[in-house]
PDB file of C-alpha atoms in Angstrom:
ATOM      1  CA  MET A   7     -26.805 -69.227   0.745  1.00 30.00           C
ATOM      2  CA  ALA A   8     -27.674 -67.405   3.980  1.00 35.00           C
ATOM      3  CA  GLU A   9     -31.028 -69.177   4.195  1.00 36.00           C
ATOM      4  CA  ILE A  10     -29.396 -72.621   3.912  1.00 39.00           C
ATOM      5  CA  LYS A  11     -26.911 -71.730   6.625  1.00 39.00           C
ATOM      6  CA  ASP A  12     -29.711 -70.615   8.965  1.00 59.00           C
ATOM      7  CA  LYS A  13     -31.467 -73.955   8.554  1.00 62.00           C
ATOM      8  CA  LYS A  14     -28.427 -75.649  10.054  1.00 80.00           C
ATOM      9  CA  LYS A  15     -28.787 -73.722  13.289  1.00 90.00           C
ATOM     10  CA  PHE A  16     -30.824 -74.996  16.206  1.00 95.00           C
ATOM     11  CA  HIS A  17     -34.402 -73.820  15.770  1.00 95.00           C
ATOM     12  CA  ILE A  18     -37.965 -74.694  16.750  1.00 96.00           C
ATOM     13  CA  PHE A  19     -40.005 -75.973  13.824  1.00 96.00           C
ATOM     14  CA  SER A  20     -43.127 -77.231  15.615  1.00 96.00           C
ATOM     15  CA  ALA A  21     -44.967 -76.091  18.736  1.00 96.00           C
ATOM     16  CA  ALA A  22     -48.411 -77.016  20.042  1.00 95.00           C
ATOM     17  CA  TYR A  23     -50.351 -76.608  23.276  1.00 93.00           C
ATOM     18  CA  THR A  24     -50.394 -79.922  25.154  1.00 93.00           C
ATOM     19  CA  GLY A  25     -52.392 -79.251  28.310  1.00 92.00           C
ATOM     20  CA  SER A  26     -52.537 -77.661  31.749  1.00 89.00           C
ATOM     21  CA  ALA A  27     -51.861 -78.987  35.221  1.00 84.00           C
ATOM     22  CA  VAL A  28     -51.623 -77.918  38.848  1.00 72.00           C
ATOM     23  CA  LYS A  29     -48.964 -80.436  39.895  1.00 66.00           C
ATOM     24  CA  LYS A  30     -45.664 -81.795  38.658  1.00 64.00           C
ATOM     25  CA  GLY A  31     -45.431 -84.891  36.512  1.00 65.00           C
ATOM     26  CA  ALA A  32     -48.655 -84.382  34.571  1.00 71.00           C
ATOM     27  CA  PHE A  33     -46.750 -84.517  31.289  1.00 82.00           C
ATOM     28  CA  GLY A  34     -43.442 -86.260  31.861  1.00 74.00           C
ATOM     29  CA  GLY A  35     -40.690 -87.996  29.982  1.00 87.00           C
ATOM     30  CA  LYS A  36     -39.193 -85.024  28.143  1.00 94.00           C
ATOM     31  CA  LYS A  37     -36.851 -82.230  29.120  1.00 96.00           C
ATOM     32  CA  GLU A  38     -38.551 -79.009  30.161  1.00 96.00           C
ATOM     33  CA  ILE A  39     -37.682 -75.316  29.846  1.00 97.00           C
ATOM     34  CA  ALA A  40     -39.914 -73.168  32.072  1.00 97.00           C
ATOM     35  CA  PHE A  41     -40.644 -69.439  32.179  1.00 97.00           C
ATOM     36  CA  ILE A  42     -41.878 -67.467  35.158  1.00 96.00           C
ATOM     37  CA  GLY A  43     -42.260 -63.768  35.920  1.00 94.00           C
ATOM     38  CA  ARG A  44     -44.404 -61.001  37.297  1.00 91.00           C
ATOM     39  CA  SER A  45     -47.895 -60.745  35.815  1.00 85.00           C
ATOM     40  CA  ASN A  46     -47.972 -58.990  32.427  1.00 87.00           C
ATOM     41  CA  VAL A  47     -44.178 -59.120  32.088  1.00 93.00           C
ATOM     42  CA  GLY A  48     -44.491 -60.687  28.645  1.00 92.00           C
ATOM     43  CA  LYS A  49     -44.267 -64.471  29.086  1.00 92.00           C
ATOM     44  CA  SER A  50     -46.857 -65.278  26.439  1.00 90.00           C
ATOM     45  CA  SER A  51     -45.228 -62.920  23.957  1.00 92.00           C
ATOM     46  CA  LEU A  52     -41.852 -64.525  24.612  1.00 95.00           C
ATOM     47  CA  ILE A  53     -43.229 -68.024  24.076  1.00 95.00           C
ATOM     48  CA  ASN A  54     -44.895 -66.964  20.839  1.00 94.00           C
ATOM     49  CA  GLY A  55     -41.724 -65.232  19.659  1.00 95.00           C
ATOM     50  CA  LEU A  56     -39.430 -68.156  20.429  1.00 95.00           C
ATOM     51  CA  CYS A  57     -41.738 -70.571  18.626  1.00 95.00           C
ATOM     52  CA  GLY A  58     -42.418 -68.292  15.662  1.00 92.00           C
ATOM     53  CA  GLN A  59     -46.175 -68.255  16.236  1.00 90.00           C
ATOM     54  CA  LYS A  60     -48.481 -65.356  17.005  1.00 84.00           C
ATOM     55  CA  LYS A  61     -51.233 -67.151  18.921  1.00 84.00           C
ATOM     56  CA  LEU A  62     -49.641 -70.214  20.502  1.00 91.00           C
ATOM     57  CA  ALA A  63     -49.812 -68.678  23.980  1.00 82.00           C
ATOM     58  CA  HIS A  64     -52.680 -66.300  24.683  1.00 67.00           C
ATOM     59  CA  VAL A  65     -51.541 -62.740  25.328  1.00 55.00           C
ATOM     60  CA  SER A  66     -53.847 -61.088  27.840  1.00 47.00           C
ATOM     61  CA  ARG A  67     -54.061 -57.571  29.226  1.00 46.00           C
ATOM     62  CA  GLN A  68     -55.553 -58.959  32.437  1.00 47.00           C
ATOM     63  CA  PRO A  69     -52.892 -59.629  35.097  1.00 46.00           C
ATOM     64  CA  GLY A  70     -52.768 -63.155  36.462  1.00 45.00           C
ATOM     65  CA  LYS A  71     -54.560 -64.738  33.520  1.00 49.00           C
ATOM     66  CA  THR A  72     -52.267 -67.789  33.553  1.00 52.00           C
ATOM     67  CA  ARG A  73     -53.272 -69.754  36.656  1.00 69.00           C
ATOM     68  CA  THR A  74     -52.083 -73.234  35.760  1.00 83.00           C
ATOM     69  CA  ILE A  75     -48.861 -74.851  34.581  1.00 89.00           C
ATOM     70  CA  ASN A  76     -49.244 -74.806  30.803  1.00 91.00           C
ATOM     71  CA  TYR A  77     -47.268 -77.273  28.696  1.00 94.00           C
ATOM     72  CA  TYR A  78     -46.328 -76.829  25.034  1.00 95.00           C
ATOM     73  CA  SER A  79     -44.909 -79.722  23.012  1.00 96.00           C
ATOM     74  CA  ILE A  80     -41.864 -78.497  21.124  1.00 97.00           C
ATOM     75  CA  GLN A  81     -39.924 -80.053  18.270  1.00 97.00           C
ATOM     76  CA  SER A  82     -36.576 -78.567  17.354  1.00 97.00           C
ATOM     77  CA  ARG A  83     -33.752 -79.516  15.032  1.00 96.00           C
ATOM     78  CA  ARG A  84     -30.182 -78.708  14.141  1.00 94.00           C
ATOM     79  CA  GLU A  85     -27.565 -79.975  11.731  1.00 90.00           C
ATOM     80  CA  GLY A  86     -25.156 -82.299  13.517  1.00 81.00           C
ATOM     81  CA  ALA A  87     -21.978 -84.056  12.475  1.00 79.00           C
ATOM     82  CA  GLU A  88     -23.985 -87.013  11.191  1.00 83.00           C
ATOM     83  CA  GLY A  89     -26.858 -85.096   9.642  1.00 88.00           C
ATOM     84  CA  GLU A  90     -30.060 -83.614  10.981  1.00 93.00           C
ATOM     85  CA  GLU A  91     -30.780 -84.061  14.681  1.00 94.00           C
ATOM     86  CA  ARG A  92     -34.282 -83.609  16.095  1.00 95.00           C
ATOM     87  CA  GLN A  93     -35.348 -83.020  19.665  1.00 96.00           C
ATOM     88  CA  GLU A  94     -38.689 -83.225  21.466  1.00 97.00           C
ATOM     89  CA  TRP A  95     -39.226 -81.322  24.707  1.00 97.00           C
ATOM     90  CA  TYR A  96     -41.686 -79.213  26.676  1.00 96.00           C
ATOM     91  CA  LEU A  97     -41.817 -75.468  27.036  1.00 96.00           C
ATOM     92  CA  VAL A  98     -43.628 -74.693  30.299  1.00 95.00           C
ATOM     93  CA  ASP A  99     -45.515 -71.479  31.083  1.00 93.00           C
ATOM     94  CA  LEU A 100     -45.827 -70.903  34.834  1.00 92.00           C
ATOM     95  CA  PRO A 101     -48.397 -68.575  36.457  1.00 86.00           C
ATOM     96  CA  GLY A 102     -47.366 -64.958  36.917  1.00 85.00           C
ATOM     97  CA  TYR A 103     -46.726 -63.797  40.449  1.00 82.00           C
ATOM     98  CA  GLY A 104     -47.987 -60.607  42.035  1.00 67.00           C
ATOM     99  CA  PHE A 105     -51.505 -60.357  40.600  1.00 51.00           C
ATOM    100  CA  ALA A 106     -53.325 -57.947  42.903  1.00 44.00           C
ATOM    101  CA  LYS A 107     -56.912 -59.166  42.480  1.00 47.00           C
ATOM    102  CA  THR A 108     -56.217 -62.639  43.834  1.00 48.00           C
ATOM    103  CA  GLY A 109     -56.937 -63.443  47.462  1.00 48.00           C
ATOM    104  CA  ALA A 110     -54.165 -64.472  49.807  1.00 52.00           C
ATOM    105  CA  GLU A 111     -55.467 -68.042  50.101  1.00 51.00           C
ATOM    106  CA  LYS A 112     -55.377 -68.561  46.329  1.00 51.00           C
ATOM    107  CA  ARG A 113     -51.920 -67.000  46.077  1.00 52.00           C
ATOM    108  CA  GLU A 114     -50.600 -69.444  48.656  1.00 61.00           C
ATOM    109  CA  GLU A 115     -52.283 -72.376  46.894  1.00 59.00           C
ATOM    110  CA  TRP A 116     -50.823 -71.460  43.502  1.00 60.00           C
ATOM    111  CA  GLY A 117     -47.443 -70.687  45.053  1.00 71.00           C
ATOM    112  CA  ALA A 118     -47.380 -74.149  46.601  1.00 80.00           C
ATOM    113  CA  PHE A 119     -47.920 -76.014  43.338  1.00 81.00           C
ATOM    114  CA  ILE A 120     -45.401 -73.849  41.488  1.00 87.00           C
ATOM    115  CA  HIS A 121     -42.867 -74.602  44.220  1.00 89.00           C
ATOM    116  CA  GLU A 122     -43.651 -78.310  43.972  1.00 90.00           C
ATOM    117  CA  TYR A 123     -43.179 -78.253  40.216  1.00 91.00           C
ATOM    118  CA  ILE A 124     -39.845 -76.384  40.211  1.00 93.00           C
ATOM    119  CA  ALA A 125     -38.340 -78.204  43.183  1.00 92.00           C
ATOM    120  CA  GLY A 126     -39.607 -81.659  42.236  1.00 90.00           C
ATOM    121  CA  SER A 127     -39.558 -81.924  38.456  1.00 90.00           C
ATOM    122  CA  LYS A 128     -36.725 -84.242  37.411  1.00 90.00           C
ATOM    123  CA  ASP A 129     -37.144 -83.166  33.781  1.00 93.00           C
ATOM    124  CA  LEU A 130     -36.771 -79.420  34.387  1.00 95.00           C
ATOM    125  CA  ALA A 131     -33.505 -78.223  32.825  1.00 96.00           C
ATOM    126  CA  LEU A 132     -33.768 -74.432  32.997  1.00 97.00           C
ATOM    127  CA  VAL A 133     -35.995 -71.683  34.439  1.00 98.00           C
ATOM    128  CA  GLY A 134     -36.194 -68.341  32.670  1.00 98.00           C
ATOM    129  CA  LEU A 135     -37.025 -65.532  35.096  1.00 98.00           C
ATOM    130  CA  LEU A 136     -38.638 -62.684  33.152  1.00 98.00           C
ATOM    131  CA  ILE A 137     -38.141 -59.163  34.501  1.00 98.00           C
ATOM    132  CA  ASP A 138     -39.367 -55.947  32.895  1.00 97.00           C
ATOM    133  CA  LEU A 139     -36.126 -54.355  31.701  1.00 98.00           C
ATOM    134  CA  ARG A 140     -37.586 -50.904  32.346  1.00 97.00           C
ATOM    135  CA  HIS A 141     -37.896 -51.684  36.057  1.00 96.00           C
ATOM    136  CA  PRO A 142     -34.959 -53.778  37.256  1.00 95.00           C
ATOM    137  CA  GLY A 143     -34.688 -54.457  40.954  1.00 92.00           C
ATOM    138  CA  LEU A 144     -38.352 -54.409  41.991  1.00 95.00           C
ATOM    139  CA  PRO A 145     -38.737 -56.042  45.430  1.00 94.00           C
ATOM    140  CA  ILE A 146     -41.197 -58.633  44.088  1.00 92.00           C
ATOM    141  CA  ASP A 147     -38.649 -59.775  41.481  1.00 95.00           C
ATOM    142  CA  THR A 148     -35.868 -59.849  44.054  1.00 95.00           C
ATOM    143  CA  LYS A 149     -37.983 -62.064  46.284  1.00 92.00           C
ATOM    144  CA  ALA A 150     -38.817 -64.373  43.364  1.00 93.00           C
ATOM    145  CA  PHE A 151     -35.135 -64.689  42.457  1.00 96.00           C
ATOM    146  CA  GLU A 152     -34.152 -65.558  46.035  1.00 94.00           C
ATOM    147  CA  TRP A 153     -36.861 -68.226  46.088  1.00 93.00           C
ATOM    148  CA  LEU A 154     -35.859 -69.662  42.712  1.00 95.00           C
ATOM    149  CA  SER A 155     -32.177 -69.710  43.647  1.00 96.00           C
ATOM    150  CA  GLU A 156     -32.961 -72.259  46.339  1.00 94.00           C
ATOM    151  CA  ILE A 157     -35.029 -74.669  44.227  1.00 95.00           C
ATOM    152  CA  ALA A 158     -34.414 -74.186  40.479  1.00 96.00           C
ATOM    153  CA  PRO A 159     -31.831 -76.378  38.707  1.00 95.00           C
ATOM    154  CA  GLU A 160     -30.549 -73.387  36.691  1.00 97.00           C
ATOM    155  CA  ILE A 161     -31.741 -69.819  36.038  1.00 98.00           C
ATOM    156  CA  ILE A 162     -31.481 -67.370  33.149  1.00 98.00           C
ATOM    157  CA  VAL A 163     -32.700 -63.799  33.705  1.00 98.00           C
ATOM    158  CA  ILE A 164     -34.554 -62.295  30.733  1.00 98.00           C
ATOM    159  CA  GLY A 165     -35.174 -58.537  30.564  1.00 98.00           C
ATOM    160  CA  THR A 166     -38.382 -58.077  28.583  1.00 97.00           C
ATOM    161  CA  LYS A 167     -39.785 -55.121  26.635  1.00 96.00           C
ATOM    162  CA  ALA A 168     -36.329 -54.003  25.524  1.00 97.00           C
ATOM    163  CA  ASP A 169     -37.833 -52.216  22.505  1.00 96.00           C
ATOM    164  CA  LYS A 170     -39.242 -49.601  24.867  1.00 96.00           C
ATOM    165  CA  LEU A 171     -35.742 -48.467  25.875  1.00 97.00           C
ATOM    166  CA  GLY A 172     -32.815 -46.841  24.116  1.00 97.00           C
ATOM    167  CA  LYS A 173     -29.521 -48.683  23.608  1.00 96.00           C
ATOM    168  CA  ASN A 174     -27.705 -46.933  26.462  1.00 98.00           C
ATOM    169  CA  GLU A 175     -30.565 -47.589  28.873  1.00 98.00           C
ATOM    170  CA  ILE A 176     -30.716 -51.247  27.810  1.00 98.00           C
ATOM    171  CA  ASN A 177     -27.013 -51.696  28.541  1.00 97.00           C
ATOM    172  CA  LYS A 178     -27.255 -49.881  31.868  1.00 98.00           C
ATOM    173  CA  ASN A 179     -30.240 -51.945  33.011  1.00 98.00           C
ATOM    174  CA  LEU A 180     -28.664 -55.211  31.861  1.00 98.00           C
ATOM    175  CA  HIS A 181     -25.646 -54.434  34.040  1.00 98.00           C
ATOM    176  CA  GLN A 182     -28.032 -53.805  36.913  1.00 98.00           C
ATOM    177  CA  LEU A 183     -29.802 -57.132  36.315  1.00 98.00           C
ATOM    178  CA  ALA A 184     -26.450 -58.933  36.279  1.00 98.00           C
ATOM    179  CA  ARG A 185     -25.510 -57.337  39.603  1.00 98.00           C
ATOM    180  CA  LEU A 186     -28.853 -57.874  41.332  1.00 98.00           C
ATOM    181  CA  PHE A 187     -29.611 -61.335  39.949  1.00 98.00           C
ATOM    182  CA  PRO A 188     -26.303 -63.213  39.591  1.00 97.00           C
ATOM    183  CA  THR A 189     -26.527 -66.517  37.695  1.00 97.00           C
ATOM    184  CA  ASP A 190     -24.217 -68.612  35.532  1.00 96.00           C
ATOM    185  CA  HIS A 191     -25.501 -66.781  32.438  1.00 96.00           C
ATOM    186  CA  ALA A 192     -25.474 -63.141  31.408  1.00 97.00           C
ATOM    187  CA  PRO A 193     -28.996 -61.644  31.396  1.00 98.00           C
ATOM    188  CA  VAL A 194     -30.654 -61.388  27.998  1.00 98.00           C
ATOM    189  CA  ALA A 195     -32.505 -58.335  26.665  1.00 98.00           C
ATOM    190  CA  TRP A 196     -35.660 -59.538  24.914  1.00 98.00           C
ATOM    191  CA  SER A 197     -38.110 -57.773  22.619  1.00 96.00           C
ATOM    192  CA  ALA A 198     -41.219 -59.440  21.244  1.00 90.00           C
ATOM    193  CA  GLN A 199     -41.458 -56.602  18.715  1.00 91.00           C
ATOM    194  CA  THR A 200     -37.987 -56.833  17.199  1.00 93.00           C
ATOM    195  CA  GLY A 201     -36.933 -60.391  18.067  1.00 92.00           C
ATOM    196  CA  ALA A 202     -33.914 -59.133  19.999  1.00 96.00           C
ATOM    197  CA  GLY A 203     -32.585 -61.802  22.349  1.00 97.00           C
ATOM    198  CA  LYS A 204     -34.093 -64.750  20.473  1.00 97.00           C
ATOM    199  CA  ALA A 205     -30.774 -66.044  19.153  1.00 96.00           C
ATOM    200  CA  ASP A 206     -29.154 -65.852  22.605  1.00 97.00           C
ATOM    201  CA  LEU A 207     -32.015 -67.724  24.270  1.00 97.00           C
ATOM    202  CA  LEU A 208     -32.082 -70.423  21.612  1.00 97.00           C
ATOM    203  CA  LYS A 209     -28.327 -70.974  22.014  1.00 96.00           C
ATOM    204  CA  LEU A 210     -28.774 -71.607  25.735  1.00 97.00           C
ATOM    205  CA  ILE A 211     -31.835 -73.790  25.212  1.00 97.00           C
ATOM    206  CA  GLU A 212     -29.887 -75.803  22.654  1.00 97.00           C
ATOM    207  CA  VAL A 213     -27.223 -76.568  25.233  1.00 96.00           C
ATOM    208  CA  LYS A 214     -29.775 -77.604  27.864  1.00 96.00           C
ATOM    209  CA  ILE A 215     -31.884 -79.702  25.495  1.00 96.00           C
ATOM    210  CA  CYS A 216     -29.200 -81.263  23.309  1.00 90.00           C
ATOM    211  CA  GLU A 217     -26.023 -81.504  25.322  1.00 76.00           C
ATOM    212  CA  ASP A 218     -26.920 -81.941  28.997  1.00 57.00           C
ATOM    213  CA  GLY A 219     -26.977 -85.485  30.257  1.00 52.00           C
TER     214      GLY A 219
END
């Protein structure tokens, strides 16, 4: 019976790479959930974990590997009052910030198109800011949050790599994230290894995809 009940919950049942772009509007017409964070913070692992695939987004050990706006076509479903409801939307992987080997000119160029996308995309419903839960409050993350707060429609802070911390340290660092990066949503502790945080993120995504006007 538990398996049948789970199928009624909002979940992603199909995900595929659509394409890459360096400007907004390249793939329009659907709601978008975007993720951004410091290089090697775990964006690709989060995308793979949310979608239930191991190789949807390429996980690289080289910082700054994602240098374009990458779109993934997502299909989700849930059981509604009148039967099964399906949704189609985009999950968007934004380039990591803070990669040391990139020249200043390239950083400014990439920063400009990321800014254009976030500030100008009419389909963007939510931006997930990924922060390494082991290192809350790094100046580079603080700067990114201040920038996003001015242009993003809505922000959720996601503390990654939670499996590398004990329970007490997770709770302490989550409180610190909530204090340093105040948003309308409590920060989520995420682990690609254990799946911790997946249910919380999907609940929020469900609201943004299914219930927002």
